[in-house]
Structures are given as C-alpha cells and as structure tokens.
CSV table of C-alpha atoms in Angstrom, one decimal:
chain,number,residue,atom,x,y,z
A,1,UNK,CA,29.8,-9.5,-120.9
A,2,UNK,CA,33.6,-10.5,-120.4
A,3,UNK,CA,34.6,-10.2,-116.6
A,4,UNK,CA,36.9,-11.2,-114.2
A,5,UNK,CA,34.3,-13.9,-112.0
A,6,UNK,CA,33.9,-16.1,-115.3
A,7,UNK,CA,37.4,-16.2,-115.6
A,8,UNK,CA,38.9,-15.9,-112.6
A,9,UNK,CA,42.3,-17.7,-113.0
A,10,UNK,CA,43.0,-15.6,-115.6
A,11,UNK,CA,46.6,-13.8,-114.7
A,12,UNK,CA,46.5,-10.6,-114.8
A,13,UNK,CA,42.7,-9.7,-115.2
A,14,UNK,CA,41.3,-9.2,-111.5
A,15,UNK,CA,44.0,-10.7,-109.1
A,16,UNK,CA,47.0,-10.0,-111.2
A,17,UNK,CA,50.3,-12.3,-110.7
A,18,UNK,CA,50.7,-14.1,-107.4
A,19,UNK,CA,47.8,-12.6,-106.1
A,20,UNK,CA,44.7,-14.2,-108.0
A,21,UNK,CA,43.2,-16.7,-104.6
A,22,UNK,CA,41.4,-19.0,-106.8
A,23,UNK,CA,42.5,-22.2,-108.3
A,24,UNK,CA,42.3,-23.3,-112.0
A,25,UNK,CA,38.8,-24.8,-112.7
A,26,UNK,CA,36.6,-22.8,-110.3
A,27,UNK,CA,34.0,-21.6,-112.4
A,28,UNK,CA,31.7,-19.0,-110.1
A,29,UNK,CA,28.7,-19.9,-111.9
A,30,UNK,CA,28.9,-23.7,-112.2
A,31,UNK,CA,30.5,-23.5,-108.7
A,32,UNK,CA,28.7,-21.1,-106.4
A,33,UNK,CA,30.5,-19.0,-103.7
A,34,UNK,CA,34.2,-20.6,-103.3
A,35,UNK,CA,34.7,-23.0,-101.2
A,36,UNK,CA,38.4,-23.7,-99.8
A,37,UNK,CA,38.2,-27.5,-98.6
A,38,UNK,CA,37.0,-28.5,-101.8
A,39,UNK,CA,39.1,-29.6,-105.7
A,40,UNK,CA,38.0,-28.3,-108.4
A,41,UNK,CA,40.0,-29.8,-111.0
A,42,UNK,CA,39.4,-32.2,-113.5
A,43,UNK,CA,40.2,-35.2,-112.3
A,44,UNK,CA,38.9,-35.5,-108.3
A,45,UNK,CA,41.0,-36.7,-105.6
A,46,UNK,CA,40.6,-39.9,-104.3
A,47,UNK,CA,40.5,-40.2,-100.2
A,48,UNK,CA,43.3,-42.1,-98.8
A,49,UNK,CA,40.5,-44.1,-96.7
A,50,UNK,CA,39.0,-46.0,-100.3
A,51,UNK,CA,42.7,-47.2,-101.3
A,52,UNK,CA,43.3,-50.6,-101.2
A,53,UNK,CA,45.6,-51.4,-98.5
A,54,UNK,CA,47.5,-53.0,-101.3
A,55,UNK,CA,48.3,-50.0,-103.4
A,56,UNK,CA,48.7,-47.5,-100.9
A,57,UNK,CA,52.5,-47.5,-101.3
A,58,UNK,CA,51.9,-47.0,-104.9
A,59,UNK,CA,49.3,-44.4,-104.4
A,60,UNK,CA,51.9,-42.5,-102.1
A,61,UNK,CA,54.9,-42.6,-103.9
A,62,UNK,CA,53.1,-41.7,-107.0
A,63,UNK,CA,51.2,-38.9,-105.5
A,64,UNK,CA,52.1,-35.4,-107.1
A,65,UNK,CA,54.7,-33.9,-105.0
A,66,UNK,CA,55.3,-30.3,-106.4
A,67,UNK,CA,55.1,-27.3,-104.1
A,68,UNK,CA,52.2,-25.8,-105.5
A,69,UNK,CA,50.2,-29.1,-105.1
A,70,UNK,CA,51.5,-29.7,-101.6
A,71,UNK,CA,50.5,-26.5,-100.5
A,72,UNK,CA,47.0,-26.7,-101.9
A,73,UNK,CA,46.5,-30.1,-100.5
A,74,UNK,CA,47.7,-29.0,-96.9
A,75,UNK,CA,45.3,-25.7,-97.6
A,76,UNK,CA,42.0,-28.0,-98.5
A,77,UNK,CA,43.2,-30.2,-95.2
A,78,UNK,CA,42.9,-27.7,-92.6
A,79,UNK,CA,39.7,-25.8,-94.6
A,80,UNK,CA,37.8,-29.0,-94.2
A,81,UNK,CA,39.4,-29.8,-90.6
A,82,UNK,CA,38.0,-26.3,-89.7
A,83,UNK,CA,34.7,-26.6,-91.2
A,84,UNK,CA,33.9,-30.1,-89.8
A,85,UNK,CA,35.3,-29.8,-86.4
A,86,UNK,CA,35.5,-26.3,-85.6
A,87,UNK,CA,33.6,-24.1,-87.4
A,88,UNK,CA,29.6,-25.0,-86.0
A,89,UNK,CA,28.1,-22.8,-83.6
A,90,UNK,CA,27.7,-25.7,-80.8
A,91,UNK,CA,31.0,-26.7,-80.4
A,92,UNK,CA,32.3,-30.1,-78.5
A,93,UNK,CA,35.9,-30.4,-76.8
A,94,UNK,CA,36.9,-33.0,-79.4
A,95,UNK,CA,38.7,-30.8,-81.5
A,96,UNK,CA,40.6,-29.6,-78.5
A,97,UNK,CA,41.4,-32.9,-77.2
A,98,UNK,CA,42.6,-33.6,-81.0
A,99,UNK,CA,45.0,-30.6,-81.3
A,100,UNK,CA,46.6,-31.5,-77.5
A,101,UNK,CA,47.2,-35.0,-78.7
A,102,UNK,CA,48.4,-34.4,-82.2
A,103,UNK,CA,50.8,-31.7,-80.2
A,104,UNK,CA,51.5,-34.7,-77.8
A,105,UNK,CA,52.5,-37.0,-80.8
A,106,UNK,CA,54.5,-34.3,-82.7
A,107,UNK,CA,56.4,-33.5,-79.2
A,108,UNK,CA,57.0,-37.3,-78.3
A,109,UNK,CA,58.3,-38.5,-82.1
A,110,UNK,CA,60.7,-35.4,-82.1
A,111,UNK,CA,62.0,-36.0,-78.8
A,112,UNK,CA,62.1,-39.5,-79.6
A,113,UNK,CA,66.2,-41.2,-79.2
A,114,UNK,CA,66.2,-43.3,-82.4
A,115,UNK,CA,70.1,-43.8,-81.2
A,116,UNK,CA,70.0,-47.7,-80.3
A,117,UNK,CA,72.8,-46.9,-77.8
A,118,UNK,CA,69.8,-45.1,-75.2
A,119,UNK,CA,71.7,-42.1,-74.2
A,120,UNK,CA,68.8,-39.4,-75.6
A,121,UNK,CA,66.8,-37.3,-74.0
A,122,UNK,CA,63.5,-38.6,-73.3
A,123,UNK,CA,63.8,-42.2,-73.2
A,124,UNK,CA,66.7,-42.3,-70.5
A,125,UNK,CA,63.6,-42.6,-68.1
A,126,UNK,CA,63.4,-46.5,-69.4
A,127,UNK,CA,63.7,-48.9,-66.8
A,128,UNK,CA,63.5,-51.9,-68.7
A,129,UNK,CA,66.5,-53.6,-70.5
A,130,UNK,CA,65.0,-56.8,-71.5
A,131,UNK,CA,61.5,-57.0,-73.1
B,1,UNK,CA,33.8,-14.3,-103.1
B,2,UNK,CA,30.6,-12.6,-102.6
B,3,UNK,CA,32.8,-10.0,-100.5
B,4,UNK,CA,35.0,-9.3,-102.9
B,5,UNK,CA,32.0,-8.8,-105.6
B,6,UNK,CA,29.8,-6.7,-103.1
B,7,UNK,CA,32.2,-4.5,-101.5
B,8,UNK,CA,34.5,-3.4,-103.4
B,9,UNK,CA,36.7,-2.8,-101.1
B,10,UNK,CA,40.4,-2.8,-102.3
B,11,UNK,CA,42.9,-4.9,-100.3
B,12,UNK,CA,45.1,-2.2,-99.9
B,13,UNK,CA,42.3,0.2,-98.4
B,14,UNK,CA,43.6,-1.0,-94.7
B,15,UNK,CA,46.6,0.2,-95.1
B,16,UNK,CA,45.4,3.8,-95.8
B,17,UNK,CA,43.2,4.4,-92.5
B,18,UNK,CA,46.2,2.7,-90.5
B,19,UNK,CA,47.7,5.1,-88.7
B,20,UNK,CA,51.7,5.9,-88.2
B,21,UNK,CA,50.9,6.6,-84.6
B,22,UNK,CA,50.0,2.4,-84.3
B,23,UNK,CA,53.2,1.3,-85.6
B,24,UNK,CA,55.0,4.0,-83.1
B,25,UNK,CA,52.9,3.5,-80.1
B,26,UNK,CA,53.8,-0.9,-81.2
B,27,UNK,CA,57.8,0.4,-81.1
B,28,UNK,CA,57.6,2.0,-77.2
B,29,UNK,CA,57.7,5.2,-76.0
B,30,UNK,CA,53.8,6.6,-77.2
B,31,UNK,CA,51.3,6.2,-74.1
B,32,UNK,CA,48.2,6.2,-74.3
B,33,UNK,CA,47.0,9.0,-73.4
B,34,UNK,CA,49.2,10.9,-75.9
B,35,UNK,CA,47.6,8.7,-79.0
B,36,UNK,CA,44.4,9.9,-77.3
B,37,UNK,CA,45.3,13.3,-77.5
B,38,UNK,CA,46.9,12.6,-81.0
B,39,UNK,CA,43.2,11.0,-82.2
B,40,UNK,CA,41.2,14.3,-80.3
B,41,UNK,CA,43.6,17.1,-81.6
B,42,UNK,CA,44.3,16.0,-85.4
B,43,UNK,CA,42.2,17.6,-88.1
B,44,UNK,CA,40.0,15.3,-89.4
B,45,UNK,CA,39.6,14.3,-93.6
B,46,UNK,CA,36.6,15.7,-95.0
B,47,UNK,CA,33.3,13.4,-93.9
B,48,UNK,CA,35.6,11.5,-91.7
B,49,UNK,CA,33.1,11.6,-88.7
B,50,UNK,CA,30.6,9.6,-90.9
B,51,UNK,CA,32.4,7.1,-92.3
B,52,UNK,CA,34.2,5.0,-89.9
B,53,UNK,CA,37.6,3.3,-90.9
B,54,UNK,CA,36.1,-0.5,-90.6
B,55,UNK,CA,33.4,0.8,-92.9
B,56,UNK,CA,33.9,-0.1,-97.1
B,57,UNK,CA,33.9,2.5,-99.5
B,58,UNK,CA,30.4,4.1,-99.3
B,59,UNK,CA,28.2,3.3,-102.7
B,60,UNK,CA,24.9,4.5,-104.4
B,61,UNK,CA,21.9,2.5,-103.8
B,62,UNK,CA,21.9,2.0,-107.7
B,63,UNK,CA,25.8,0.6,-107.4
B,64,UNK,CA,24.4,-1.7,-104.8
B,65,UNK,CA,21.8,-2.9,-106.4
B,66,UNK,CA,23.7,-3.5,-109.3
B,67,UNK,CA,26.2,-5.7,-107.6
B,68,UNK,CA,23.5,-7.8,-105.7
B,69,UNK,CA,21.8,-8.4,-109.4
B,70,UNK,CA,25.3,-9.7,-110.7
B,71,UNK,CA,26.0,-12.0,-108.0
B,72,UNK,CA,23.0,-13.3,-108.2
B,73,UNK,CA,23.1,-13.7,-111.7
B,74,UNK,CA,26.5,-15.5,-110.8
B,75,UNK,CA,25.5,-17.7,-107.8
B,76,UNK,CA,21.8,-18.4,-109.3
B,77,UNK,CA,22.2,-18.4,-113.0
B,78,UNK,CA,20.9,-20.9,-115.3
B,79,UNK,CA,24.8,-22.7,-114.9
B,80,UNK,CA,24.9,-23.2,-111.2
B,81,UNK,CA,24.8,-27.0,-110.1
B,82,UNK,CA,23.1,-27.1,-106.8
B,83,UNK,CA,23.1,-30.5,-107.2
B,84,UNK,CA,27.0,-31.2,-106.8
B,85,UNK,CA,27.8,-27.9,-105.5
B,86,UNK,CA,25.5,-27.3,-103.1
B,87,UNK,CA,25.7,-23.7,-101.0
B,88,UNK,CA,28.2,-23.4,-97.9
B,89,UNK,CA,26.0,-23.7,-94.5
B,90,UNK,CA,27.1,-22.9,-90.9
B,91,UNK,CA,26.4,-25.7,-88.5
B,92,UNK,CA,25.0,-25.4,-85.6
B,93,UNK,CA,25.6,-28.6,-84.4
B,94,UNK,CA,29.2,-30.2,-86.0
B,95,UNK,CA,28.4,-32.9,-88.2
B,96,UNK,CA,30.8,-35.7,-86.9
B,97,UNK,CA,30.4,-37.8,-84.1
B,98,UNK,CA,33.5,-39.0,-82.0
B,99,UNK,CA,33.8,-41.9,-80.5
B,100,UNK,CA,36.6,-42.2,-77.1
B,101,UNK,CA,36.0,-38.3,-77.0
B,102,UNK,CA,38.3,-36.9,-79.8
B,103,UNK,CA,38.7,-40.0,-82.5
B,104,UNK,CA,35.9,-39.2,-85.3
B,105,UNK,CA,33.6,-41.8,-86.5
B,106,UNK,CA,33.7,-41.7,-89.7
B,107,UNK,CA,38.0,-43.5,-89.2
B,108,UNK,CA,35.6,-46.2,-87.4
B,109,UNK,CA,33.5,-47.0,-90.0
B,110,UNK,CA,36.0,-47.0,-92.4
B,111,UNK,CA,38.1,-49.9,-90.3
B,112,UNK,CA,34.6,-51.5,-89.8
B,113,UNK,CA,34.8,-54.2,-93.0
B,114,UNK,CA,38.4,-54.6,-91.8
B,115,UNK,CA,38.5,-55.0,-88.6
B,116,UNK,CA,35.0,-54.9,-86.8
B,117,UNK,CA,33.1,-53.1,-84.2
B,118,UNK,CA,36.2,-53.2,-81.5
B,119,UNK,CA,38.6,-53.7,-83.8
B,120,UNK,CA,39.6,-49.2,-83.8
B,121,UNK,CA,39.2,-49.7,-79.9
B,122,UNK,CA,41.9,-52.4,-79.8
B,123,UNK,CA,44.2,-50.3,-82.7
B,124,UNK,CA,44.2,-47.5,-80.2
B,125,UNK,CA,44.5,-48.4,-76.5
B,126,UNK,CA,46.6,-51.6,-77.8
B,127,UNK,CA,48.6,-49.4,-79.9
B,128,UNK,CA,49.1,-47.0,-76.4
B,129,UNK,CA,49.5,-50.2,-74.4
B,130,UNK,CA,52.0,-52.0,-76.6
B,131,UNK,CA,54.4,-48.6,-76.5
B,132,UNK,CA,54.7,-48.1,-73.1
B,133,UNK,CA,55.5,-52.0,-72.6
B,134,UNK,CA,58.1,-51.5,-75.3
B,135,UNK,CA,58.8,-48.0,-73.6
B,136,UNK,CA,59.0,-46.4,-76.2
B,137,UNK,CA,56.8,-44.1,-75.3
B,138,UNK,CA,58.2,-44.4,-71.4
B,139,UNK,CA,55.6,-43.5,-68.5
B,140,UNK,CA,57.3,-40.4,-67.4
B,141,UNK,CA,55.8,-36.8,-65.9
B,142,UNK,CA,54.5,-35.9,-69.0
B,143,UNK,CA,53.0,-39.2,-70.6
B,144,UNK,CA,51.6,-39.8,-66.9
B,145,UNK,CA,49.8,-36.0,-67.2
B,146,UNK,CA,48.7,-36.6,-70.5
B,147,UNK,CA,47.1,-39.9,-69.9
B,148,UNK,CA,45.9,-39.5,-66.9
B,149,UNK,CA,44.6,-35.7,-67.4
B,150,UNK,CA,42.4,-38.1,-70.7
B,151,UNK,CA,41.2,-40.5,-68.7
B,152,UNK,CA,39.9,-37.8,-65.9
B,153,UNK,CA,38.3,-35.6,-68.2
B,154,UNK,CA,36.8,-38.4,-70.6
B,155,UNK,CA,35.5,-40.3,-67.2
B,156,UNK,CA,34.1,-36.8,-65.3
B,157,UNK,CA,32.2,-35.3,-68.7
B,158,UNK,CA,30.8,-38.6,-69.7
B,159,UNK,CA,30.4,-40.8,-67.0
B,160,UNK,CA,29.5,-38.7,-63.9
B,161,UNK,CA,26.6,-36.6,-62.8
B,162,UNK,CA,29.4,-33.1,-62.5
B,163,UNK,CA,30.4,-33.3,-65.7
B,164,UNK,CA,26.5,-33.0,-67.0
B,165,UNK,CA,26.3,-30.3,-64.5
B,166,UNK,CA,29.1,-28.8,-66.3
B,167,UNK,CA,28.0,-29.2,-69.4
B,168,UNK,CA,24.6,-27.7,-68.6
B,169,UNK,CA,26.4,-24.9,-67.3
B,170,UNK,CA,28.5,-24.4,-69.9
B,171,UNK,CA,25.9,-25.1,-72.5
B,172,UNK,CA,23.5,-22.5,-70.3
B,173,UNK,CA,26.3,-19.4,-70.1
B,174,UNK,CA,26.6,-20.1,-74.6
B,175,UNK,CA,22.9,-19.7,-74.7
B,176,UNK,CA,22.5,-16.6,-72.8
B,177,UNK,CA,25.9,-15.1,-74.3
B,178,UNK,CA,24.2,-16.0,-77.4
B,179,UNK,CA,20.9,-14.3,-76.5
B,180,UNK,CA,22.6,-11.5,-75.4
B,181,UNK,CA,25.3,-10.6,-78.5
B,182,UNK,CA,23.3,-12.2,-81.1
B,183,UNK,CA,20.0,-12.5,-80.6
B,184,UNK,CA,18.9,-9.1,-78.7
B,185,UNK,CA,20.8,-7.1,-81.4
B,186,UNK,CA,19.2,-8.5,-84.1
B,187,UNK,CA,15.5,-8.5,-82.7
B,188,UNK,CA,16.5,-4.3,-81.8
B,189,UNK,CA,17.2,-4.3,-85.2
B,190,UNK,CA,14.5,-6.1,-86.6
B,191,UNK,CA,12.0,-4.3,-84.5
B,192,UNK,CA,14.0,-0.9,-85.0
B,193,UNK,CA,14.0,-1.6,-89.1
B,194,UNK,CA,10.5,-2.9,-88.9
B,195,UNK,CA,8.9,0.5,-87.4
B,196,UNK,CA,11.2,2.5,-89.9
B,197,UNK,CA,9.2,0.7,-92.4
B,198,UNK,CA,5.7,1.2,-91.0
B,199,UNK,CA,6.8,5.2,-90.6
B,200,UNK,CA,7.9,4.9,-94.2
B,201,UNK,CA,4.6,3.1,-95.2
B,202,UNK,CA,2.6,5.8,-93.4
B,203,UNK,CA,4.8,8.6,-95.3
B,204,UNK,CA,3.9,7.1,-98.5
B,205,UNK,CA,0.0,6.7,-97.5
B,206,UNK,CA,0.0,10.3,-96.9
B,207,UNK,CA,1.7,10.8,-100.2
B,208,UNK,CA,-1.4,9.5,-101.7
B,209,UNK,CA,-3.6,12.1,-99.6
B,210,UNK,CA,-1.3,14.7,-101.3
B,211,UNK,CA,-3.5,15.8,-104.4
B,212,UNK,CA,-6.6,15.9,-101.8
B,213,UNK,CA,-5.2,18.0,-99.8
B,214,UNK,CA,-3.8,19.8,-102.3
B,215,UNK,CA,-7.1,20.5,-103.9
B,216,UNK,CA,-8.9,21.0,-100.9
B,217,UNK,CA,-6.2,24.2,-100.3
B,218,UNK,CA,-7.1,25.4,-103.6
B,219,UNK,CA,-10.6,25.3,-103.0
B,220,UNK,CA,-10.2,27.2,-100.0
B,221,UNK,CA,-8.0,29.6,-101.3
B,222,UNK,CA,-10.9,30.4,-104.5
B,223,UNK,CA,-13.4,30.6,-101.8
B,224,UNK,CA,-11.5,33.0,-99.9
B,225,UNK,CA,-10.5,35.2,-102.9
B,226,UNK,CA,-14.5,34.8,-103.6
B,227,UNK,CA,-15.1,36.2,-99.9
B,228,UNK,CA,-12.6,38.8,-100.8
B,229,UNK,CA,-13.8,39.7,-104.0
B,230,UNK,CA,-17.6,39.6,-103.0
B,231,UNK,CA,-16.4,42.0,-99.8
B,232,UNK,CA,-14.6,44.6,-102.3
B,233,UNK,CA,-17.7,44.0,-104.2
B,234,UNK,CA,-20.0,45.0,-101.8
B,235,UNK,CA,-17.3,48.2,-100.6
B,236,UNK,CA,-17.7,49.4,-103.8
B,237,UNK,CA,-20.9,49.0,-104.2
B,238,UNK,CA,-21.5,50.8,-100.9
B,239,UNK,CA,-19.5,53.5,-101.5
B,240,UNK,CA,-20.9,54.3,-104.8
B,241,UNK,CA,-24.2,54.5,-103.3
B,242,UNK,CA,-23.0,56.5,-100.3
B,243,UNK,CA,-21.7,59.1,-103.2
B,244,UNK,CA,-25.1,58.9,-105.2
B,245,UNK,CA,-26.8,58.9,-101.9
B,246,UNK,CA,-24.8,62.6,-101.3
B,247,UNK,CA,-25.3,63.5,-104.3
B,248,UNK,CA,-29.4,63.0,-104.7
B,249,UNK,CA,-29.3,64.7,-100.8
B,250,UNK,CA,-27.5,67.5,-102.5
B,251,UNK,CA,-29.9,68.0,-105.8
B,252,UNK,CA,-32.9,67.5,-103.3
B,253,UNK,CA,-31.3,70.1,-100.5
B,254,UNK,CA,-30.5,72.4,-103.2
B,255,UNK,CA,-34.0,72.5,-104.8
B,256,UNK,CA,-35.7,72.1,-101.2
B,257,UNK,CA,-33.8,75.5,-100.4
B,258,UNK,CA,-34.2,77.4,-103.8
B,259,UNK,CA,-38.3,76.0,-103.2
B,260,UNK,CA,-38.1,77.4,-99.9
B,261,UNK,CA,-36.4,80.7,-100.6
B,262,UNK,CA,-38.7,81.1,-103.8
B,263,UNK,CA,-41.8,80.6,-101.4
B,264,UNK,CA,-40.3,83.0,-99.0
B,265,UNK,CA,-39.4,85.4,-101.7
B,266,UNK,CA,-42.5,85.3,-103.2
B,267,UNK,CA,-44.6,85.6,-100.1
B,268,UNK,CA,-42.8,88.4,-98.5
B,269,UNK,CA,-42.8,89.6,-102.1
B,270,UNK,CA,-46.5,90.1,-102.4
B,271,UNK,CA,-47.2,90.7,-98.5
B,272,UNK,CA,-45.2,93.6,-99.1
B,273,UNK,CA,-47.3,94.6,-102.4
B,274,UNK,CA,-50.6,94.3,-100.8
B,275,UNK,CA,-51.7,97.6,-99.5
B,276,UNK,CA,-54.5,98.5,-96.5
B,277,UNK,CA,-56.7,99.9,-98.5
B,278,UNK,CA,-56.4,96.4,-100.6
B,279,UNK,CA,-56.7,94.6,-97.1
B,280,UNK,CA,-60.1,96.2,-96.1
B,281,UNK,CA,-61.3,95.2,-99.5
B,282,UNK,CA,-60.6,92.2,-99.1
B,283,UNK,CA,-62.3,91.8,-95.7
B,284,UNK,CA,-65.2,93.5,-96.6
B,285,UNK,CA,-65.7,91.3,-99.9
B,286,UNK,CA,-65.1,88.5,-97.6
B,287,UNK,CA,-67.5,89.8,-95.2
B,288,UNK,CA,-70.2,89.9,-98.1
B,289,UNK,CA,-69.7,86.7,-99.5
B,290,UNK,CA,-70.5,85.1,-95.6
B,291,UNK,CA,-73.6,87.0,-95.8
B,292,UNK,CA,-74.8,86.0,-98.8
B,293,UNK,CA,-73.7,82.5,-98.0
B,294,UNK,CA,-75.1,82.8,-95.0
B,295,UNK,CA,-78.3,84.1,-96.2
B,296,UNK,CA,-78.6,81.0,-98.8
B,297,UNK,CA,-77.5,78.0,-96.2
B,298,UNK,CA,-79.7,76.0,-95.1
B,299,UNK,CA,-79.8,74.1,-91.6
C-alpha cells in the first residue's frame, strides 16, 4: 500500500505545498518517530568542534548559505539545545544562566561603540586612555 | 508524527471550536460575565456536552485499532534501524554536565587535546579579565550586576550549606508537585482502570454461568408445567370421578327407591289381600304344626 508516511516529502500528497513539516530523506520506517535536532540527508553534517582549526575558514565560507538551509540548520540548533538542556524532567539552572549570558553578550556587542573616536553609548564610562 | 497518524485530527479543527466571542472579548468591551452568560445561554451543537473542544475527533474502536497496527507497522517494521535511529526518550536527569555552572562539558573536552585541563578555565575568566582591562567591556552598573549577581549565585548554590538547603527545598517542593499532578492521577487511574477490569472480568465469568443458568430456568420452568399439568391432571381426574361418583349414587338411589317402593307396594299389596278368615287359618295351622312339633321334640 502507497501512502503518505513512506513518502512524506512528496508535495502535494499529505502536507500539500508549503505545509509538508518533514525534510527530504526522512523515511518513517527506516527512521522511527521524527526527530527535529537531527539531518537526515545524504551526506551528514560535520560538527564545527572536529574541524581542524586549519580549515575552519574554509569550512565557513564554503558552508551552504541558502535560506532554506539556514533555517533548517538554526531549527536543528535550538531542537537539540532544547532537548539536551531543557527538556529533562530534573532540571538545573544552567540553561538559565546560559540564556542571561548569551542575552548579556548580544546586549554588550550591540551596544558596543566600534567608533575609535569614544563618543558611544556604552563605553563613555571608560576611564582609561592609555593601556 | 505518531499524532498526526493517531488522531487524525485536522489542523484546521481549532479554528472551528474557537469562538468569535474570544477574538471580541481579546478587542475590549466583552466582560466576563457576559461571555459567561454567552457560553450558559447559546444552544449547544448536537452531542456537544460529550465531546469537549480539546478532545480529537471521536473514532471507532476498529479505526483505532487500525491506526495503532499501522504505526506500528511503521515504527517496528522489518525496515526500522534501532541501531542508528534509536527511539526519542525524555530525560529525567539532562545528560550534560557543566562545568563554572552554565559552560557544558562536552566544549571542555573538546579544548582538552588543545589546551589542557585549565586551559577552558583560563579562555574564559582570562578572556572576561583581558576585556575589562582593555575596557571594552567597561565595569559599569550593569557589567558590575551581571558579574557580581554570577559570582553570588555560583558561590551560595555550590559552595555554602544555604544553597544545599535551597536546593533540597527546591528539589523537595518538584517532588511533591510531582507526586501530586503526576503521580496521584495516574495511580487513580491505574487503580480506577484496574477495578473496571476486574468488574469486566467478573462480567465475563458470569457470561460463562449463562447457559447454566439458563438451563437450570428451563428445567424449572418443565417442572413447573409438570406440577401444572399433573394438578389439571388430577382436577380432571377428580372431577370425572365426582360425576361418575353422582352418577353410580343416582342408578343406586334410583333402584334403592324403586326396591323400596316395590317392597312396600307389594307388602301393602298382599296385607291388603289377606283376609281374617285367611288369618285365623293361618294361626290355627300354625298352632298345629307347634303341637305336633311339640309332641315329636325331644329334651
């Protein structure tokens, strides 16, 4: 029997258009239930962390940089951020801790005054000329 | 995925049990109390007060069944690597460590071949140090909060006795909140589930009775048409022999009285033929044949 969980990437079969969830490759029964932090394509994507500190640049600028791609990679991010940090039972404060600090950083870099003149916002509180 | 298989439930479905009333009441001028009276007064669909609007289209056990075959067909089939795709689990615990309260371990170990054991330490807090010399990050209000607020908390949950009081607290009011929206329920509704099954199981071991009972019923219900028939029986047969009995009283009542009346008939009959002369001949014969008897006994 033909139906839409063999093929589910099919356009226009379950999820018609825009609206089918699942990425090309899942297969439901090679795959099991889907899982959002993980690839399923062809070729598997290599962790930043096992690049040689060498070709990183290469690996960076070469890196597939269409929309689609960028929004499935930011979507498998914050799938496996959620299931390793937040979503157990037994939570810790880490996470927490994690998101005030990332906020922190985001907050300090854009309020940052890159302007070598000194006349921004934040760092006008520096009392140091010379160091 | 299983969901979506299971209950069939089509995305659009929320949008038909949300009410207009929720948008308006969202815009301003609907209290509450008017929605109420909105949600008590309006007529409701057919079956509405059984199937509530959270609740997915309502299926036949067979559907169901059906469904739970095919995903498991899907999920379990002869295709399904376990191996490299094993099934998704909830944690209880989460499965990274984190080193300086918030930093996972897992970055550690990955500087560990380039840089050592202290080697993340000295990245971070010589990375924070070497920015505020610099100032580029410059020690005002906030930075002073921020770092300061990190140190406090990092020094009171892990250092001191308070912040394993805390903890213990904390960990203490999870437990019982979790004993008490979790746990209870489900033991309520194993224990509720589980006695629904023992009445069932009863049920069906009187279902088995059934024919027993059933017979015995009909055995009764022969004996007591027996009883009945044996009683009419016997009616009958009293009745018949209450008739007979009239009858044979009759024939022997009848012939008694024509006997009787025959007798009397007679008698009177030939009382009134006998004469007086015939009366004294008869005594004096009589008398004679004592004498001669009489004459001939012997003592």
């Amino acid at each position: 029997m033909e139906n839409a969980v063999d093929r589910p990437h099919i356009r226009g079969y379950r999820f018609p258009g825009p609206f089918n969830p699942y990425p090309e490759g899942y297969k439901p029964r090679v795959h099991g239930p889907y899982d959002p932090s993980r690839y399923y394509g062809k070729t598997p994507k290599v962790s930043l962390w096992d690049v040689k500190l060498g070709s990183l640049l290469e690996t960076v600028l070469s890196a597939d940089y269409r929309k689609r791609n960028l929004l499935q990679t930011v979507s498998r991010f914050f799938a496996r951020y959620h299931a390793r940090h937040w979503r157990v039972k037994n939570r810790t404060f880490a996470p927490l801790l994690q998101v005030i600090f990332v906020g922190h950083l985001f907050y300090f870099v854009g309020n940052a005054n890159w302007d070598p003149e000194n006349t921004g916002s934040r760092t006008c509180t520096a009392r140091y000329k010379y160091h | 995925m299983l969901s979506t298989l299971v209950a069939k439930r089509a995305p659009w479905a929320g949008l038909k049990t949300s009410q207009c009333v929720t948008i308006v009441r969202c815009m301003g001028e609907v209290s509450r109390k008017d929605f109420d009276n909105f949600e008590a007064t309006r007529p409701l669909a057919p079956n509405e007060e059984f199937v509530p609007s959270s609740a997915p289209i309502p299926q036949s056990l067979e559907q169901k069944v059906q469904h739970w075959k095919y995903a498991n067909e899907v999920f379990f089939g002869p295709d399904r690597d376990l191996k490299n795709f094993p099934h998704p689990v909830y944690n209880t615990k989460p499965t990274e460590t984190y080193q300086l309260g918030f930093i996972p371990t897992r970055w550690f170990k990955h500087l560990y071949p380039h840089t050592g054991v202290s080697g993340p330490y000295t990245l971070a807090i010589g990375t924070t140090i070497f920015l505020l010399s610099k100032e580029y990050l410059t020690m005002d209000q906030l930075t002073a909060k921020l770092l300061l607020g990190y140190f406090s908390f990092f020094y009171i949950f892990t250092q001191t006795k308070a912040g394993k009081t805390i903890k213990d607290k904390i960990d203490a009011t999870a437990k019982e909140y979790d004993e008490k929206a979790y746990h209870e329920p489900l033991r309520n509704a194993k224990s509720a589930y589980l006695s629904e099954i023992n009445d069932i199981k009863t049920e069906i071991e009187r279902k088995d009775v059934i024919p027993a009972i059933f017979q015995a019923k009909q055995e009764q219900i022969d004996l007591q048409l027996e009883v009945l028939y044996r009683k009419r029986l016997r009616e009958a047969f009293i009745d018949v022999k209450k008739r007979l009995d009239y009858e044979a009283d009759m024939e022997a009542a009848k012939r008694q009285f024509e006997q009787d009346h025959m007798v009397n008939w007679i008698v009177s009959s030939v009382q009134k033929a006998i004469t007086p002369q015939q009366e004294k001949q008869a005594i004096q014969s009589c008398i004679q044949t004592l004498k001669s008897l009489s004459a001939t006994a012997a003592i």
